[in-house]
PDB file of C-alpha atoms in Angstrom:
ATOM      1  CA  MET A  10       0.431  30.814 -20.878  1.00 56.00           C
ATOM      2  CA  ALA A  11       3.333  33.234 -20.637  1.00 59.00           C
ATOM      3  CA  THR A  12       2.405  34.870 -23.936  1.00 73.00           C
ATOM      4  CA  VAL A  13      -1.165  35.305 -22.719  1.00 80.00           C
ATOM      5  CA  TRP A  14       0.070  37.136 -19.615  1.00 83.00           C
ATOM      6  CA  GLU A  15       2.163  39.395 -21.844  1.00 88.00           C
ATOM      7  CA  THR A  16      -0.949  40.178 -23.905  1.00 88.00           C
ATOM      8  CA  ALA A  17      -2.845  40.960 -20.702  1.00 89.00           C
ATOM      9  CA  LYS A  18      -0.014  43.241 -19.554  1.00 92.00           C
ATOM     10  CA  THR A  19      -0.119  45.084 -22.862  1.00 93.00           C
ATOM     11  CA  MET A  20      -3.897  45.531 -22.593  1.00 92.00           C
ATOM     12  CA  GLU A  21      -3.616  46.896 -19.064  1.00 93.00           C
ATOM     13  CA  ALA A  22      -0.754  49.238 -19.995  1.00 95.00           C
ATOM     14  CA  GLU A  23      -2.817  50.577 -22.896  1.00 94.00           C
ATOM     15  CA  GLY A  24      -5.817  51.039 -20.605  1.00 93.00           C
ATOM     16  CA  MET A  25      -3.687  52.850 -18.054  1.00 95.00           C
ATOM     17  CA  ALA A  26      -2.289  55.175 -20.736  1.00 96.00           C
ATOM     18  CA  PHE A  27      -5.753  55.823 -22.191  1.00 93.00           C
ATOM     19  CA  TYR A  28      -7.268  56.708 -18.792  1.00 93.00           C
ATOM     20  CA  THR A  29      -4.290  58.904 -17.952  1.00 95.00           C
ATOM     21  CA  LYS A  30      -4.815  60.750 -21.249  1.00 93.00           C
ATOM     22  CA  LEU A  31      -8.555  61.128 -20.633  1.00 90.00           C
ATOM     23  CA  GLY A  32      -7.854  62.411 -17.127  1.00 91.00           C
ATOM     24  CA  SER A  33      -5.464  65.050 -18.400  1.00 92.00           C
ATOM     25  CA  GLU A  34      -7.839  66.147 -21.175  1.00 87.00           C
ATOM     26  CA  THR A  35     -11.027  66.290 -19.115  1.00 84.00           C
ATOM     27  CA  PRO A  36     -11.724  69.827 -17.899  1.00 82.00           C
ATOM     28  CA  ASN A  37     -13.928  68.745 -15.003  1.00 82.00           C
ATOM     29  CA  PRO A  38     -11.759  67.838 -11.975  1.00 84.00           C
ATOM     30  CA  GLU A  39     -14.260  65.303 -10.590  1.00 84.00           C
ATOM     31  CA  ILE A  40     -14.513  63.384 -13.864  1.00 85.00           C
ATOM     32  CA  ALA A  41     -10.735  63.689 -14.316  1.00 87.00           C
ATOM     33  CA  GLY A  42     -10.414  62.103 -10.872  1.00 87.00           C
ATOM     34  CA  ILE A  43     -12.445  59.105 -12.015  1.00 87.00           C
ATOM     35  CA  PHE A  44     -10.060  58.612 -14.919  1.00 90.00           C
ATOM     36  CA  LYS A  45      -7.003  58.948 -12.698  1.00 91.00           C
ATOM     37  CA  PHE A  46      -8.463  56.355 -10.348  1.00 88.00           C
ATOM     38  CA  LEU A  47      -9.228  54.031 -13.269  1.00 91.00           C
ATOM     39  CA  ALA A  48      -5.638  54.463 -14.487  1.00 94.00           C
ATOM     40  CA  SER A  49      -4.374  53.406 -11.065  1.00 91.00           C
ATOM     41  CA  GLU A  50      -6.694  50.381 -11.186  1.00 90.00           C
ATOM     42  CA  GLU A  51      -5.268  49.353 -14.550  1.00 93.00           C
ATOM     43  CA  GLU A  52      -1.785  49.774 -13.062  1.00 93.00           C
ATOM     44  CA  LYS A  53      -2.689  47.268 -10.322  1.00 91.00           C
ATOM     45  CA  HIS A  54      -3.961  44.842 -12.948  1.00 91.00           C
ATOM     46  CA  LEU A  55      -0.717  45.296 -14.877  1.00 93.00           C
ATOM     47  CA  ALA A  56       1.270  44.448 -11.733  1.00 91.00           C
ATOM     48  CA  PHE A  57      -0.889  41.347 -11.244  1.00 87.00           C
ATOM     49  CA  PHE A  58      -0.245  40.075 -14.769  1.00 89.00           C
ATOM     50  CA  ASP A  59       3.427  41.008 -14.497  1.00 91.00           C
ATOM     51  CA  ALA A  60       3.722  38.820 -11.410  1.00 89.00           C
ATOM     52  CA  LEU A  61       1.962  35.940 -13.175  1.00 83.00           C
ATOM     53  CA  SER A  62       4.236  36.295 -16.212  1.00 86.00           C
ATOM     54  CA  LYS A  63       7.193  35.871 -13.878  1.00 88.00           C
ATOM     55  CA  GLY A  64       5.684  32.866 -12.111  1.00 84.00           C
ATOM     56  CA  LYS A  65       5.125  34.825  -8.901  1.00 84.00           C
ATOM     57  CA  SER A  66       2.084  35.532  -6.790  1.00 78.00           C
ATOM     58  CA  TYR A  67       0.541  38.980  -6.683  1.00 76.00           C
ATOM     59  CA  THR A  68       0.274  40.291  -3.128  1.00 77.00           C
ATOM     60  CA  GLY A  69      -1.585  43.556  -3.778  1.00 78.00           C
ATOM     61  CA  GLU A  70      -5.282  44.339  -3.505  1.00 79.00           C
ATOM     62  CA  LEU A  71      -7.309  43.962  -6.694  1.00 77.00           C
ATOM     63  CA  GLU A  72     -10.787  44.991  -5.551  1.00 77.00           C
ATOM     64  CA  SER A  73     -11.792  48.655  -5.483  1.00 78.00           C
ATOM     65  CA  ASP A  74     -14.631  50.941  -4.509  1.00 78.00           C
ATOM     66  CA  VAL A  75     -14.693  52.757  -7.866  1.00 77.00           C
ATOM     67  CA  ILE A  76     -18.467  52.360  -8.181  1.00 80.00           C
ATOM     68  CA  SER A  77     -19.215  54.123  -4.892  1.00 80.00           C
ATOM     69  CA  GLN A  78     -16.701  56.868  -5.700  1.00 77.00           C
ATOM     70  CA  THR A  79     -18.279  57.466  -9.104  1.00 80.00           C
ATOM     71  CA  LYS A  80     -21.785  57.398  -7.680  1.00 78.00           C
ATOM     72  CA  SER A  81     -20.730  59.990  -5.107  1.00 78.00           C
ATOM     73  CA  ILE A  82     -19.438  62.287  -7.861  1.00 77.00           C
ATOM     74  CA  PHE A  83     -22.742  62.103  -9.738  1.00 73.00           C
ATOM     75  CA  GLU A  84     -24.663  62.724  -6.524  1.00 75.00           C
ATOM     76  CA  GLY A  85     -22.472  65.791  -5.931  1.00 75.00           C
ATOM     77  CA  PHE A  86     -23.354  67.151  -9.369  1.00 72.00           C
ATOM     78  CA  LYS A  87     -27.038  66.685  -8.599  1.00 70.00           C
ATOM     79  CA  ILE A  88     -26.808  68.327  -5.165  1.00 66.00           C
ATOM     80  CA  LYS A  89     -24.925  71.317  -6.591  1.00 66.00           C
ATOM     81  CA  SER A  90     -27.201  71.356  -9.643  1.00 60.00           C
ATOM     82  CA  ALA A  91     -23.951  71.614 -11.545  1.00 61.00           C
ATOM     83  CA  VAL A  92     -23.732  70.068 -14.971  1.00 63.00           C
ATOM     84  CA  PRO A  93     -20.150  70.148 -16.224  1.00 64.00           C
ATOM     85  CA  ALA A  94     -19.386  71.048 -19.827  1.00 64.00           C
ATOM     86  CA  PHE A  95     -17.730  68.473 -22.034  1.00 66.00           C
ATOM     87  CA  ALA A  96     -15.952  68.575 -25.352  1.00 64.00           C
ATOM     88  CA  LYS A  97     -18.059  67.375 -28.262  1.00 65.00           C
ATOM     89  CA  ASP A  98     -15.932  64.284 -28.730  1.00 78.00           C
ATOM     90  CA  ALA A  99     -16.002  63.244 -25.060  1.00 82.00           C
ATOM     91  CA  ALA A 100     -18.811  60.730 -25.618  1.00 84.00           C
ATOM     92  CA  VAL A 101     -16.807  59.108 -28.413  1.00 87.00           C
ATOM     93  CA  ALA A 102     -13.716  58.775 -26.208  1.00 87.00           C
ATOM     94  CA  TYR A 103     -15.745  57.453 -23.275  1.00 88.00           C
ATOM     95  CA  GLN A 104     -17.504  54.937 -25.533  1.00 91.00           C
ATOM     96  CA  LYS A 105     -14.101  53.768 -26.775  1.00 91.00           C
ATOM     97  CA  ALA A 106     -13.071  53.222 -23.146  1.00 91.00           C
ATOM     98  CA  ALA A 107     -16.287  51.272 -22.467  1.00 92.00           C
ATOM     99  CA  ASP A 108     -15.607  49.097 -25.522  1.00 94.00           C
ATOM    100  CA  LEU A 109     -12.021  48.478 -24.425  1.00 92.00           C
ATOM    101  CA  GLU A 110     -13.209  47.440 -20.979  1.00 93.00           C
ATOM    102  CA  GLN A 111     -15.737  45.027 -22.490  1.00 95.00           C
ATOM    103  CA  LYS A 112     -13.018  43.484 -24.683  1.00 94.00           C
ATOM    104  CA  ALA A 113     -10.855  43.069 -21.587  1.00 93.00           C
ATOM    105  CA  VAL A 114     -13.709  41.300 -19.795  1.00 95.00           C
ATOM    106  CA  GLU A 115     -14.139  38.900 -22.711  1.00 95.00           C
ATOM    107  CA  PHE A 116     -10.392  38.246 -22.933  1.00 93.00           C
ATOM    108  CA  TYR A 117     -10.057  37.562 -19.200  1.00 92.00           C
ATOM    109  CA  GLU A 118     -13.115  35.308 -19.255  1.00 95.00           C
ATOM    110  CA  SER A 119     -11.382  33.256 -21.953  1.00 93.00           C
ATOM    111  CA  LEU A 120      -8.274  33.062 -19.750  1.00 88.00           C
ATOM    112  CA  LEU A 121     -10.410  31.906 -16.865  1.00 88.00           C
ATOM    113  CA  THR A 122     -11.570  28.887 -18.853  1.00 90.00           C
ATOM    114  CA  GLU A 123      -7.960  27.957 -19.605  1.00 86.00           C
ATOM    115  CA  THR A 124      -6.356  28.287 -16.182  1.00 83.00           C
ATOM    116  CA  THR A 125      -5.924  25.287 -13.927  1.00 84.00           C
ATOM    117  CA  ASP A 126      -4.484  27.231 -10.998  1.00 81.00           C
ATOM    118  CA  ASP A 127      -7.133  28.035  -8.387  1.00 85.00           C
ATOM    119  CA  SER A 128      -5.429  31.189  -7.133  1.00 80.00           C
ATOM    120  CA  ASP A 129      -5.018  32.500 -10.694  1.00 80.00           C
ATOM    121  CA  ALA A 130      -8.688  31.720 -11.354  1.00 85.00           C
ATOM    122  CA  GLU A 131      -9.765  33.548  -8.208  1.00 85.00           C
ATOM    123  CA  ALA A 132      -7.681  36.604  -9.127  1.00 82.00           C
ATOM    124  CA  LEU A 133      -8.989  36.553 -12.699  1.00 86.00           C
ATOM    125  CA  GLU A 134     -12.557  36.501 -11.394  1.00 91.00           C
ATOM    126  CA  ILE A 135     -11.796  39.594  -9.319  1.00 87.00           C
ATOM    127  CA  ILE A 136     -10.217  41.353 -12.300  1.00 89.00           C
ATOM    128  CA  ILE A 137     -13.197  40.441 -14.493  1.00 93.00           C
ATOM    129  CA  GLU A 138     -15.533  41.962 -11.926  1.00 92.00           C
ATOM    130  CA  GLU A 139     -13.371  45.088 -11.703  1.00 89.00           C
ATOM    131  CA  GLU A 140     -13.261  45.458 -15.491  1.00 91.00           C
ATOM    132  CA  GLU A 141     -17.055  45.046 -15.599  1.00 93.00           C
ATOM    133  CA  LYS A 142     -17.292  47.909 -13.081  1.00 90.00           C
ATOM    134  CA  HIS A 143     -15.036  50.028 -15.289  1.00 91.00           C
ATOM    135  CA  ALA A 144     -17.212  49.286 -18.326  1.00 92.00           C
ATOM    136  CA  ARG A 145     -20.352  50.211 -16.386  1.00 89.00           C
ATOM    137  CA  ILE A 146     -18.801  53.496 -15.261  1.00 88.00           C
ATOM    138  CA  MET A 147     -17.755  54.372 -18.786  1.00 89.00           C
ATOM    139  CA  GLU A 148     -21.214  53.560 -20.145  1.00 89.00           C
ATOM    140  CA  SER A 149     -22.702  55.808 -17.450  1.00 85.00           C
ATOM    141  CA  LEU A 150     -20.296  58.590 -18.392  1.00 85.00           C
ATOM    142  CA  VAL A 151     -21.318  58.244 -22.038  1.00 87.00           C
ATOM    143  CA  ASP A 152     -24.976  58.636 -21.038  1.00 84.00           C
ATOM    144  CA  PHE A 153     -24.099  61.539 -18.755  1.00 82.00           C
ATOM    145  CA  VAL A 154     -22.116  63.415 -21.412  1.00 81.00           C
ATOM    146  CA  ARG A 155     -24.817  62.950 -24.032  1.00 81.00           C
ATOM    147  CA  THR A 156     -27.664  64.206 -21.794  1.00 78.00           C
ATOM    148  CA  PRO A 157     -26.198  65.530 -18.529  1.00 71.00           C
ATOM    149  CA  GLY A 158     -29.261  67.303 -17.185  1.00 64.00           C
ATOM    150  CA  GLU A 159     -31.562  64.395 -17.971  1.00 72.00           C
ATOM    151  CA  TYR A 160     -29.073  61.906 -16.541  1.00 70.00           C
ATOM    152  CA  LEU A 161     -28.952  63.736 -13.205  1.00 66.00           C
ATOM    153  CA  GLU A 162     -32.728  64.294 -13.125  1.00 67.00           C
ATOM    154  CA  ASN A 163     -33.415  60.612 -13.635  1.00 67.00           C
ATOM    155  CA  ALA A 164     -30.802  59.686 -11.031  1.00 57.00           C
ATOM    156  CA  GLU A 165     -29.606  56.855 -13.244  1.00 53.00           C
ATOM    157  CA  PHE A 166     -26.332  56.852 -11.328  1.00 54.00           C
ATOM    158  CA  ASN A 167     -28.189  55.170  -8.475  1.00 54.00           C
ATOM    159  CA  ASN A 168     -28.187  52.042 -10.625  1.00 54.00           C
ATOM    160  CA  LEU A 169     -24.404  52.007 -10.930  1.00 61.00           C
ATOM    161  CA  ASP A 170     -23.954  49.455  -8.189  1.00 55.00           C
ATOM    162  CA  ASP A 171     -27.033  47.297  -8.899  1.00 50.00           C
ATOM    163  CA  GLU A 172     -24.936  44.606 -10.566  1.00 48.00           C
ATOM    164  CA  PHE A 173     -22.078  44.661  -8.085  1.00 42.00           C
TER     165      PHE A 173
END
C-alpha cells in the first residue's frame, strides 16, 4: 500500500497548494481565511499519509471545526449586510476545489475498503469526514459567489453543519 500512501500524499500536497493559491488570490480577508485554514487541514492530512508511508503512526489531530468557522463567517456577512465582491472566475475555481474534494473522498473510501489495520481505518474515516466537510464548504462558496445576496437572505449557510 506504500504507493497508495504516496498518491494520497500527492493529492493532499496539491490540495494544500491550491487552497494556498486561492487564499492569496481572494480579495476578501474572511474568505481568504477559510482557504488558509483549509490549506492547513490538507497539510495535516499530508502529515498523516506521510507517517503511514513510513510505517509510523500519526499523533496529530485530524478533526477540525472548519464548518463552524465557515458558518460564523457567513453569519458575519449577514449581520453586517456586507456582500463581498468576487472575481468573475471565482465560482469556477471554487467548483474545481469542490470537485477535487469529492475525488479525494472517493479515493479515501476506496482505501478504506482495502485496509486491514483498524487504526488506519479509523483515521481514514476521520479524513473522509473532513474532506466531505471541505467539499460542502466549497459547494456553499460556489453558491455564495454566484448569488451572494440571495445566499445570505436565505440563510443557506445554516445548513452547513446538518450532515456533520
